[in-house]
Short mmCIF file of C-alpha atoms and ligand atoms in Angstrom, two decimals:
data_model
loop_
_atom_site.label_atom_id
_atom_site.label_comp_id
_atom_site.label_asym_id
_atom_site.label_seq_id
_atom_site.Cartn_x
_atom_site.Cartn_y
_atom_site.Cartn_z
CA MET A 280 123.31 -51.52 165.98
CA THR A 281 126.51 -53.18 165.63
CA ASP A 282 126.91 -56.60 165.96
CA LEU A 283 129.09 -56.37 169.28
CA THR A 284 130.32 -59.77 168.63
CA ARG A 285 132.16 -58.82 165.32
CA ILE A 286 134.51 -56.07 167.27
CA ASP A 287 138.08 -56.88 167.89
CA VAL A 288 139.30 -56.76 171.74
CA ALA A 289 141.52 -53.71 171.39
CA GLU A 290 138.54 -51.66 170.37
CA LEU A 291 136.06 -53.48 172.51
CA GLY A 292 138.41 -52.21 175.59
CA ARG A 293 138.29 -48.79 173.98
CA LEU A 294 134.33 -48.57 173.26
CA LEU A 295 134.28 -49.75 177.07
CA THR A 296 136.23 -47.54 178.64
CA ALA A 297 134.67 -44.42 177.01
CA GLY A 298 130.89 -45.58 178.13
CA GLU A 299 129.96 -46.26 174.28
CA VAL A 300 128.77 -49.79 175.21
CA SER A 301 128.00 -51.77 178.87
CA ALA A 302 130.13 -54.66 179.59
CA VAL A 303 126.20 -56.13 179.75
CA GLU A 304 125.64 -55.49 176.61
CA VAL A 305 128.84 -56.77 175.23
CA THR A 306 128.37 -59.90 177.72
CA ARG A 307 124.60 -60.71 176.39
CA ALA A 308 125.72 -60.28 172.77
CA HIS A 309 127.93 -63.18 173.03
CA LEU A 310 125.42 -65.19 175.89
CA ASP A 311 122.77 -64.84 172.64
CA ARG A 312 125.43 -65.90 170.25
CA ILE A 313 126.68 -68.94 171.98
CA ALA A 314 122.79 -69.54 172.77
CA ALA A 315 121.72 -69.36 169.01
CA GLU A 316 124.92 -70.95 167.29
CA ASP A 317 126.55 -73.57 170.02
CA GLY A 318 124.38 -75.75 168.98
CA ARG A 319 126.11 -76.95 166.03
CA LEU A 320 129.79 -75.87 166.83
CA GLY A 321 130.21 -77.57 169.96
CA ALA A 322 132.94 -75.02 171.52
CA TYR A 323 131.49 -74.81 174.79
CA LEU A 324 131.47 -77.65 177.50
CA HIS A 325 130.43 -74.71 180.17
CA VAL A 326 128.46 -71.67 179.82
CA GLU A 327 128.34 -69.08 182.85
CA ASP A 328 125.45 -67.39 181.74
CA ASP A 329 124.01 -65.83 184.86
CA ALA A 330 127.16 -65.57 186.47
CA ALA A 331 128.68 -64.04 183.61
CA VAL A 332 126.17 -61.04 183.34
CA THR A 333 126.22 -60.66 187.26
CA ALA A 334 130.03 -60.27 186.83
CA ALA A 335 129.77 -57.20 183.69
CA THR A 336 126.51 -55.64 185.96
CA ALA A 337 129.71 -55.34 188.65
CA VAL A 338 132.08 -54.06 186.16
CA ASP A 339 129.75 -51.75 185.00
CA GLU A 340 128.51 -50.16 188.56
CA ALA A 341 132.28 -49.81 189.19
CA ARG A 342 132.72 -47.60 186.19
CA ALA A 343 129.47 -45.96 187.13
CA ARG A 344 131.00 -45.10 190.60
CA GLY A 345 133.54 -43.82 189.00
CA ASP A 346 136.20 -46.44 190.09
CA GLU A 347 139.25 -46.94 187.92
CA LEU A 348 139.42 -49.76 186.03
CA ARG A 349 141.92 -51.85 183.22
CA PRO A 350 141.67 -50.94 179.88
CA LEU A 351 139.99 -54.22 179.11
CA ALA A 352 137.47 -54.48 181.85
CA GLY A 353 134.23 -55.51 180.78
CA VAL A 354 135.49 -58.06 177.85
CA PRO A 355 134.65 -61.21 177.54
CA VAL A 356 136.79 -64.21 177.61
CA ALA A 357 136.17 -68.12 177.09
CA LEU A 358 138.79 -70.60 178.84
CA LYS A 359 140.13 -74.13 177.70
CA ASP A 360 138.93 -76.18 180.43
CA LEU A 361 142.12 -77.47 181.73
CA VAL A 362 142.14 -73.85 183.06
CA VAL A 363 141.12 -74.51 186.75
CA THR A 364 138.53 -72.16 187.81
CA LYS A 365 137.20 -71.58 191.59
CA ASP A 366 133.19 -73.01 192.12
CA VAL A 367 133.22 -73.63 188.26
CA PRO A 368 133.41 -76.79 186.25
CA THR A 369 136.57 -77.89 184.94
CA THR A 370 137.01 -81.36 183.17
CA SER A 371 140.14 -81.11 180.93
CA GLY A 372 137.92 -82.90 178.71
CA SER A 373 137.81 -86.00 180.32
CA LYS A 374 134.90 -88.16 182.03
CA ILE A 375 137.11 -88.72 185.43
CA LEU A 376 137.15 -84.92 186.01
CA GLU A 377 133.04 -85.24 185.84
CA GLY A 378 131.49 -82.92 188.51
CA TRP A 379 134.70 -81.54 190.00
CA LEU A 380 134.51 -78.10 191.05
CA PRO A 381 137.90 -76.56 191.76
CA PRO A 382 138.55 -75.34 195.18
CA TYR A 383 140.96 -72.66 193.99
CA GLY A 384 141.60 -70.55 190.57
CA ALA A 385 144.41 -70.92 187.64
CA THR A 386 147.06 -67.82 188.20
CA ILE A 387 145.93 -66.48 184.75
CA ALA A 388 141.91 -66.97 185.66
CA THR A 389 142.94 -64.70 188.45
CA ARG A 390 144.45 -62.17 186.20
CA LEU A 391 141.88 -62.27 183.76
CA ALA A 392 139.44 -61.93 186.19
CA ASP A 393 141.72 -59.07 188.12
CA ALA A 394 141.62 -57.32 184.90
CA GLY A 395 137.93 -57.01 184.82
CA THR A 396 137.27 -59.42 182.12
CA VAL A 397 133.77 -61.31 182.10
CA LEU A 398 134.49 -65.39 182.16
CA LEU A 399 131.87 -66.49 179.41
CA GLY A 400 132.83 -70.26 179.83
CA LYS A 401 134.73 -73.23 179.19
CA THR A 402 135.73 -74.58 176.10
CA ASN A 403 136.13 -77.95 174.79
CA MET A 404 139.32 -79.77 174.17
CA ASP A 405 141.09 -83.15 173.56
CA GLU A 406 140.98 -85.08 176.73
CA PHE A 407 143.91 -83.86 178.98
CA ALA A 408 144.83 -82.09 175.74
CA MET A 409 145.72 -85.15 173.89
CA GLY A 410 145.04 -84.87 170.12
CA SER A 411 145.17 -82.64 167.12
CA SER A 412 141.19 -82.64 166.25
CA THR A 413 139.31 -82.11 169.84
CA GLU A 414 137.36 -85.49 168.83
CA ASN A 415 139.02 -87.11 172.11
CA SER A 416 137.13 -84.72 174.10
CA ALA A 417 134.79 -87.38 176.08
CA TYR A 418 131.87 -84.70 175.60
CA GLY A 419 131.25 -84.82 172.03
CA VAL A 420 133.27 -83.03 169.14
CA THR A 421 133.30 -79.55 167.98
CA ARG A 422 132.82 -78.58 164.62
CA ASN A 423 135.28 -75.39 162.37
CA PRO A 424 133.21 -72.60 161.62
CA TRP A 425 134.62 -72.62 158.23
CA ASP A 426 133.05 -76.09 157.37
CA LEU A 427 130.90 -77.82 159.83
CA ASP A 428 132.20 -81.07 158.75
CA ARG A 429 135.82 -80.63 159.16
CA VAL A 430 137.58 -80.56 162.70
CA PRO A 431 138.67 -77.38 164.55
CA GLY A 432 141.93 -78.31 165.32
CA GLY A 433 143.03 -79.66 168.69
CA SER A 434 143.51 -79.72 171.32
CA SER A 435 142.46 -75.70 172.03
CA GLY A 436 139.29 -76.76 169.47
CA GLY A 437 136.98 -75.47 171.74
CA SER A 438 138.64 -71.98 171.90
CA SER A 439 139.33 -72.08 168.12
CA ALA A 440 136.00 -72.83 167.17
CA ALA A 441 134.12 -69.97 169.46
CA VAL A 442 136.58 -67.24 168.60
CA ALA A 443 136.68 -68.08 164.84
CA GLY A 444 132.98 -68.63 165.26
CA HIS A 445 132.22 -65.25 166.87
CA LEU A 446 131.58 -66.75 170.10
CA ALA A 447 134.10 -65.37 172.43
CA PRO A 448 136.57 -62.01 171.25
CA TRP A 449 139.61 -64.19 172.68
CA ALA A 450 140.11 -67.33 174.39
CA ILE A 451 142.78 -69.11 176.47
CA GLY A 452 144.47 -72.33 175.17
CA THR A 453 147.15 -74.01 175.82
CA ASP A 454 150.29 -75.71 173.79
CA THR A 455 152.35 -78.82 174.69
CA GLY A 456 153.14 -79.67 171.08
CA GLY A 457 150.93 -77.51 169.32
CA SER A 458 147.72 -76.85 170.57
CA ILE A 459 147.13 -73.11 170.47
CA ARG A 460 149.12 -72.75 166.77
CA GLN A 461 147.40 -76.10 165.23
CA PRO A 462 143.70 -75.15 166.16
CA ALA A 463 144.71 -71.15 165.27
CA ALA A 464 145.88 -72.12 162.11
CA VAL A 465 142.95 -74.37 160.88
CA THR A 466 140.58 -71.81 161.93
CA GLY A 467 141.90 -68.52 160.77
CA LEU A 468 143.09 -67.20 164.27
CA VAL A 469 146.31 -65.83 165.64
CA GLY A 470 147.82 -67.82 168.68
CA HIS A 471 150.58 -67.36 170.37
CA LYS A 472 152.88 -70.35 172.49
CA PRO A 473 154.32 -68.26 174.70
CA THR A 474 158.20 -68.76 175.79
CA TYR A 475 158.38 -72.09 178.41
CA GLY A 476 158.03 -70.67 182.07
CA SER A 477 156.85 -67.22 180.53
CA VAL A 478 153.14 -67.73 181.41
CA SER A 479 152.34 -69.12 184.64
CA ARG A 480 151.19 -73.16 185.11
CA TYR A 481 149.72 -72.85 188.24
CA GLY A 482 146.31 -74.35 187.79
CA LEU A 483 146.64 -75.62 184.29
CA ILE A 484 145.96 -79.72 184.68
CA ALA A 485 148.98 -81.02 183.79
CA PHE A 486 150.00 -83.13 180.93
CA SER A 487 153.67 -83.02 179.74
CA SER A 488 154.89 -80.50 182.54
CA SER A 489 158.07 -79.49 181.09
CA LEU A 490 156.30 -78.20 178.13
CA ASP A 491 152.93 -77.21 178.69
CA GLN A 492 152.06 -73.35 178.05
CA ALA A 493 148.71 -71.41 177.95
CA GLY A 494 148.44 -68.35 175.49
CA PRO A 495 146.22 -66.45 173.81
CA MET A 496 143.91 -67.29 171.11
CA ALA A 497 142.49 -63.86 168.87
CA ARG A 498 140.88 -62.76 165.77
CA THR A 499 144.10 -60.30 165.66
CA VAL A 500 147.66 -59.97 166.30
CA LEU A 501 147.05 -56.81 168.44
CA ASP A 502 144.20 -58.81 170.94
CA ALA A 503 146.81 -62.15 171.18
CA ALA A 504 149.50 -59.58 172.39
CA LEU A 505 146.78 -58.05 174.93
CA MET A 506 145.96 -61.19 176.41
CA HIS A 507 149.53 -61.88 176.57
CA GLU A 508 150.28 -58.87 178.60
CA VAL A 509 147.35 -60.08 181.33
CA ILE A 510 148.56 -63.41 181.86
CA GLY A 511 152.21 -63.31 181.62
CA GLY A 512 154.60 -62.80 183.95
CA HIS A 513 156.03 -64.16 186.89
CA ASP A 514 154.34 -66.41 189.49
CA HIS A 515 155.69 -67.68 192.55
CA CYS A 516 153.28 -70.57 192.41
CA ASP A 517 155.04 -71.88 189.43
CA SER A 518 158.20 -72.92 190.03
CA THR A 519 159.22 -72.70 186.46
CA SER A 520 158.12 -69.44 186.02
CA ILE A 521 160.85 -67.22 184.76
CA ASP A 522 161.58 -64.16 187.00
CA ALA A 523 161.77 -61.71 184.39
CA PRO A 524 159.84 -58.81 182.73
CA LEU A 525 157.63 -59.25 179.76
CA SER A 526 158.84 -57.49 176.43
CA GLY A 527 156.64 -55.14 175.23
CA LEU A 528 154.25 -57.42 173.40
CA VAL A 529 151.58 -54.92 172.75
CA ASP A 530 153.81 -51.96 171.41
CA ALA A 531 155.65 -54.92 169.40
CA ALA A 532 152.50 -55.94 167.57
CA ARG A 533 151.78 -51.79 167.11
CA ALA A 534 155.36 -51.32 165.35
CA GLY A 535 155.11 -54.50 163.22
CA ALA A 536 151.39 -53.20 161.80
CA SER A 537 153.24 -50.30 160.36
CA GLY A 538 154.83 -52.81 157.90
CA ASP A 539 158.92 -52.22 158.08
CA LEU A 540 160.85 -55.01 158.54
CA ARG A 541 163.87 -53.49 157.28
CA GLY A 542 166.88 -55.19 159.08
CA LEU A 543 165.10 -58.18 160.18
CA ARG A 544 166.62 -61.30 159.38
CA VAL A 545 163.97 -64.37 158.88
CA GLY A 546 165.38 -68.07 158.49
CA VAL A 547 162.99 -70.52 156.29
CA VAL A 548 163.30 -73.97 158.15
CA ARG A 549 163.73 -76.19 155.09
CA GLU A 550 163.01 -79.38 157.40
CA LEU A 551 159.67 -77.67 157.84
CA GLY A 552 158.34 -77.93 154.10
CA GLY A 553 161.42 -76.77 152.29
CA ASP A 554 162.63 -78.67 149.52
CA GLY A 555 163.18 -82.33 149.39
CA HIS A 556 160.71 -81.88 153.01
CA THR A 557 157.40 -81.77 151.28
CA ASP A 558 155.95 -85.00 152.22
CA GLY A 559 152.57 -84.53 153.73
CA TYR A 560 152.54 -81.07 152.81
CA GLU A 561 149.52 -79.35 150.63
CA PRO A 562 150.60 -77.75 147.57
CA GLY A 563 148.02 -74.89 149.01
CA VAL A 564 149.88 -74.47 152.30
CA LEU A 565 153.16 -74.49 150.72
CA ALA A 566 151.93 -72.14 148.23
CA ARG A 567 150.22 -69.51 150.95
CA THR A 568 153.77 -70.09 152.99
CA ARG A 569 156.00 -68.88 150.14
CA GLU A 570 153.85 -66.14 149.30
CA ALA A 571 154.01 -65.10 153.41
CA VAL A 572 157.72 -65.40 152.93
CA GLU A 573 157.68 -62.83 149.65
CA VAL A 574 155.28 -60.15 151.89
CA LEU A 575 157.93 -60.44 154.43
CA ALA A 576 160.98 -59.90 152.23
CA GLY A 577 158.81 -56.99 150.25
CA LEU A 578 158.30 -55.21 153.71
CA GLY A 579 162.50 -55.16 154.14
CA ALA A 580 163.13 -58.49 155.70
CA GLU A 581 166.08 -60.72 154.94
CA VAL A 582 165.64 -63.92 153.97
CA VAL A 583 167.58 -67.24 153.84
CA GLU A 584 166.93 -70.65 154.26
CA VAL A 585 168.50 -72.35 157.28
CA SER A 586 168.75 -76.14 158.09
CA CYS A 587 167.85 -77.82 161.29
CA PRO A 588 168.17 -81.75 160.53
CA SER A 589 167.39 -82.61 164.05
CA PHE A 590 163.82 -81.45 163.17
CA ASP A 591 163.11 -84.45 161.55
CA LEU A 592 163.44 -86.27 164.87
CA ALA A 593 161.10 -84.16 166.96
CA LEU A 594 158.24 -86.05 166.34
CA PRO A 595 159.58 -88.92 167.78
CA ALA A 596 160.93 -87.47 170.22
CA TYR A 597 157.78 -85.66 171.83
CA TYR A 598 155.64 -88.44 171.41
CA LEU A 599 158.11 -90.01 173.62
CA ILE A 600 158.74 -87.28 176.27
CA ALA A 601 154.89 -85.81 176.51
CA PRO A 602 153.44 -89.60 177.52
CA SER A 603 156.30 -90.24 180.01
CA GLU A 604 155.41 -87.34 181.57
CA ALA A 605 151.69 -87.65 181.32
CA SER A 606 152.05 -91.05 182.60
CA SER A 607 153.06 -89.99 185.70
CA ASN A 608 151.02 -86.75 185.78
CA LEU A 609 147.82 -88.82 185.56
CA ALA A 610 148.75 -91.26 188.23
CA ARG A 611 146.73 -88.82 190.88
CA TYR A 612 143.30 -89.38 189.01
CA GLU A 613 142.91 -92.31 191.39
CA GLY A 614 139.27 -92.15 192.01
CA VAL A 615 139.40 -90.71 195.36
CA ARG A 616 140.48 -86.77 195.13
CA PHE A 617 138.57 -85.54 191.89
CA GLY A 618 135.38 -86.19 190.11
CA LEU A 619 134.49 -89.52 189.30
CA ARG A 620 134.71 -92.65 191.38
CA ALA A 621 133.32 -96.06 189.75
CA GLY A 622 132.84 -99.42 192.02
CA ASP A 623 132.07 -97.26 194.69
CA ASP A 624 129.42 -99.88 196.18
CA GLY A 625 130.88 -101.88 199.32
CA SER A 626 131.87 -104.72 197.19
CA HIS A 627 135.27 -103.17 195.42
CA ASP A 628 138.36 -102.80 197.84
CA LEU A 629 140.29 -99.76 196.83
CA ASP A 630 142.74 -101.06 194.19
CA ASP A 631 139.42 -102.12 192.21
CA VAL A 632 138.04 -98.85 192.95
CA MET A 633 140.91 -97.16 191.20
CA ALA A 634 141.30 -99.53 188.35
CA LEU A 635 137.62 -99.25 187.47
CA THR A 636 137.37 -95.65 187.95
CA ARG A 637 140.44 -95.38 185.34
CA GLU A 638 139.00 -98.02 183.24
CA GLN A 639 135.58 -95.96 182.63
CA GLY A 640 137.04 -92.52 183.67
CA PHE A 641 139.84 -92.21 180.88
CA GLY A 642 139.52 -92.44 176.93
CA PRO A 643 141.43 -94.62 174.39
CA GLU A 644 143.88 -91.96 173.44
CA VAL A 645 144.44 -91.26 177.10
CA LYS A 646 145.03 -94.67 178.21
CA ARG A 647 147.15 -95.06 175.02
CA ARG A 648 149.45 -92.27 176.43
CA ILE A 649 149.79 -93.42 179.61
CA ILE A 650 150.84 -97.19 178.54
CA LEU A 651 153.14 -95.62 176.15
CA GLY A 652 154.89 -93.82 178.84
CA THR A 653 154.87 -96.05 181.34
CA TYR A 654 156.44 -98.25 178.80
CA ALA A 655 159.26 -95.56 177.78
CA LEU A 656 159.73 -95.25 181.54
CA SER A 657 160.66 -98.44 182.68
CA SER A 658 163.69 -99.63 183.78
CA GLY A 659 165.60 -101.77 180.93
CA TYR A 660 163.98 -99.35 178.24
CA TYR A 661 164.89 -95.91 179.96
CA ASP A 662 167.74 -95.21 177.65
CA ALA A 663 166.52 -96.52 174.63
CA TYR A 664 163.24 -94.61 174.85
CA TYR A 665 162.95 -91.38 177.29
CA GLY A 666 166.75 -91.19 177.25
CA GLN A 667 166.95 -90.68 173.70
CA ALA A 668 164.20 -88.50 173.04
CA GLN A 669 165.81 -86.34 175.63
CA LYS A 670 169.23 -86.38 173.92
CA VAL A 671 167.32 -85.25 170.52
CA ARG A 672 165.83 -82.75 172.78
CA THR A 673 168.65 -80.97 173.47
CA LEU A 674 170.17 -81.38 169.61
CA ILE A 675 166.95 -79.58 168.55
CA THR A 676 167.49 -76.67 170.88
CA ARG A 677 171.19 -76.57 169.70
CA GLU A 678 170.23 -76.31 166.40
CA PHE A 679 167.89 -73.35 167.23
CA THR A 680 170.54 -71.56 169.00
CA ALA A 681 172.93 -72.03 166.16
CA ALA A 682 170.07 -70.52 163.71
CA PHE A 683 169.61 -68.03 166.48
CA THR A 684 173.01 -66.53 165.53
CA ASP A 685 172.38 -66.26 161.81
CA VAL A 686 168.49 -65.21 161.64
CA ASP A 687 166.20 -63.42 163.99
CA VAL A 688 163.23 -65.26 163.44
CA LEU A 689 162.63 -68.56 162.01
CA VAL A 690 159.37 -69.21 160.19
CA SER A 691 157.23 -72.06 158.73
CA PRO A 692 153.91 -73.54 157.96
CA THR A 693 151.79 -74.16 160.90
CA THR A 694 150.60 -77.40 159.98
CA PRO A 695 151.29 -79.63 157.08
CA THR A 696 147.46 -79.32 156.02
CA VAL A 697 144.31 -77.44 156.45
CA ALA A 698 141.75 -78.80 158.38
CA PHE A 699 140.88 -82.31 158.03
CA PRO A 700 137.21 -83.92 157.65
CA ILE A 701 135.90 -84.77 161.05
CA GLY A 702 136.61 -88.77 161.57
CA THR A 703 139.00 -89.15 159.12
CA ARG A 704 142.55 -89.33 161.39
CA VAL A 705 140.55 -90.84 164.65
CA ASP A 706 141.51 -94.30 164.06
CA ASP A 707 144.97 -93.41 162.78
CA PRO A 708 147.24 -92.37 165.49
CA ILE A 709 150.41 -91.64 163.52
CA ALA A 710 148.17 -89.41 160.49
CA MET A 711 146.76 -87.27 164.06
CA TYR A 712 150.19 -86.86 165.52
CA ALA A 713 151.34 -85.26 161.56
CA ALA A 714 149.38 -82.41 162.37
CA ASP A 715 152.14 -81.20 164.86
CA LEU A 716 155.08 -81.64 162.38
CA CYS A 717 155.91 -77.86 162.50
CA THR A 718 154.93 -77.08 165.83
CA LEU A 719 156.94 -79.52 167.88
CA PRO A 720 160.83 -78.20 167.41
CA ALA A 721 159.60 -74.92 169.00
CA SER A 722 157.57 -77.03 171.74
CA LEU A 723 160.66 -79.03 172.65
CA ALA A 724 163.19 -76.22 172.65
CA GLY A 725 160.80 -74.28 175.12
CA LEU A 726 160.76 -71.44 172.54
CA PRO A 727 157.74 -68.81 171.73
CA ALA A 728 156.12 -69.50 168.33
CA ILE A 729 153.18 -67.79 166.71
CA SER A 730 150.55 -68.51 164.30
CA VAL A 731 149.07 -66.01 162.11
CA PRO A 732 146.89 -66.59 159.09
CA SER A 733 148.40 -66.72 155.54
CA GLY A 734 145.69 -67.20 153.29
CA LEU A 735 143.62 -69.65 152.27
CA SER A 736 143.87 -73.14 150.68
CA ASP A 737 140.49 -74.57 148.71
CA GLY A 738 138.37 -72.12 150.98
CA LEU A 739 140.26 -73.05 154.40
CA PRO A 740 142.67 -71.09 156.52
CA VAL A 741 146.12 -71.99 156.15
CA GLY A 742 148.63 -70.78 159.13
CA PHE A 743 152.29 -69.28 159.02
CA GLN A 744 154.56 -70.02 162.01
CA VAL A 745 157.27 -67.57 163.39
CA MET A 746 159.46 -68.68 165.62
CA ALA A 747 162.11 -66.75 168.27
CA PRO A 748 164.49 -67.13 170.53
CA ALA A 749 163.21 -67.49 174.33
CA LEU A 750 161.87 -64.30 175.65
CA ALA A 751 161.73 -62.75 172.43
CA ASP A 752 157.91 -63.32 172.04
CA ASP A 753 158.16 -59.36 170.77
CA ARG A 754 159.43 -60.67 167.78
CA CYS A 755 156.56 -63.27 166.97
CA TYR A 756 154.30 -60.29 167.65
CA ARG A 757 156.16 -57.71 165.41
CA VAL A 758 156.59 -60.07 162.63
CA ALA A 759 153.48 -61.47 162.64
CA ALA A 760 151.53 -58.17 162.80
CA ALA A 761 153.33 -56.84 159.55
CA LEU A 762 152.58 -60.26 157.81
CA GLU A 763 148.38 -59.76 158.78
CA ALA A 764 148.77 -55.65 157.89
CA ALA A 765 149.70 -56.48 154.75
CA GLN A 766 147.53 -59.10 153.81
CA ASP A 767 144.47 -57.35 154.77
CA ALA A 768 145.43 -54.16 153.20
CA ALA A 769 146.13 -56.36 149.96
CA ARG A 770 142.82 -57.95 150.12
CA GLY A 771 141.16 -55.29 151.39
CA HIS A 772 139.42 -57.00 154.44
CA ARG A 773 140.52 -59.65 156.80
CA LEU A 774 140.85 -62.94 156.28
CA LEU A 775 137.87 -63.93 158.89
CA ASP A 776 135.32 -61.68 156.78
CA GLU A 777 135.01 -64.56 154.46
CA LEU A 778 133.93 -66.78 157.22
CA PRO A 779 131.01 -68.59 155.23
CA THR A 780 129.29 -70.66 158.21
CA PRO A 781 127.92 -69.81 160.71
CA ALA A 782 125.47 -66.95 158.93
CA GLY A 783 127.78 -64.25 160.23
CA ALA A 784 127.04 -60.63 161.32
CA ALA A 785 123.73 -60.15 162.13
N1 LIG B 1059 148.39 -82.83 169.40
C1 LIG B 1059 149.73 -83.10 170.30
C2 LIG B 1059 149.41 -84.33 171.14
O1 LIG B 1059 148.28 -85.05 170.96
C3 LIG B 1059 149.75 -81.75 170.77
C4 LIG B 1059 149.14 -81.73 171.78
C5 LIG B 1059 148.84 -80.12 172.93
O2 LIG B 1059 150.02 -79.43 172.49
N2 LIG B 1059 148.43 -80.01 173.62
O3 LIG B 1059 150.01 -84.52 172.08
#
């Protein structure tokens, strides 16, 4: 019998709707694979096991009764562990939230449940989403299914490893500076960061509120679009939620796959790996990017080079803005309301309990960011750091706006390098931060950006990034789908079929 963990979401939905497979069968296949493989991958922090089977059974019973079900009812899903789930452990990768059982669920978790999808579990991540490798998790490292000695990217590395390793058909990631796109890129997946405000942040544990967005991580562009349409759209519980309809994302993915890009204007960003800006970029990444651009041109797109000089400043600006907002957001973890409470033995006063809880509950990177952010916001330094960074943010936004008067989308590599070996950047924060070089500009401007595989370099996946104007997420899907279809056709198979480990199809 076919291995149900190898089937795309779009096809699973069809099989489930046609009654050719049951939700329980699909769910059990994934739970069995998690049990067999997650010991070495470390993708999950919590697996729902019996609860997942119960939820799947309910879907099958509803179908048997003849209830009208949504098209993806019965498809299993994994959530990054900063998506708050009612009565299901949610740690954000931090000791400080160990043991917390949320009293409510995030809007996106509720929307996925309302669509009939089945929660498999919660995936590992860098603590409070701060990192690019998932090595900053308080609960251990996650390994890249392509090479178990390498990182799966971060901070949504549990989600990327789970989906690439076929331990979930798709997963939710979140992206503040690149945490959907970068892990997707280095594991051979599709990852989309939606327009800021187009997917609800209600019930996402906040890192940097002006940047955080949740989005899909999937094995195909179409699957990513399908998930985006389930989770997206206005939510009155999130004050930054945009009240505008989603613009035909699944249709755009389907249209893109037909491969006609005539009339599309593509801008290649010089500052992101172009001439004179290749420091830190691996030759294989640059080669795959050039080839991807040639494929788009071959499909009829008109390609030009675009210069956005302020993009060079995205990294320093981000590493002031994000820690500043984090220092404020993380003040709520005081040992009283959530999870861990240290020093609660009657011999410490309240201030000591708070200090001890934070000392024991936060890891080194989180402490570094809180200190950095507090400093950048402190009186006398505010204008020089946070204020300057916000000005750079405005410049970057303006350069995007100017570029989009000439082109429809901007493209670049997603990351300067392929997945790096575990342990090689943990002691070098600047090298770690450099993983976000290409993803940060779209984050700071709040724009949609997708990462789609563009091939392999030394046997490891390379990601290609497509950025679009606000609320033009459909363009990202269209272009990504065109590239995916053309490359799959040229190769004769999917990139993920080249995955050497874990063992693959049973
Ligand atoms: N790697 C970046 C950071 O450490 C981005 C993280 C993210 O997008 N959550 O902040």
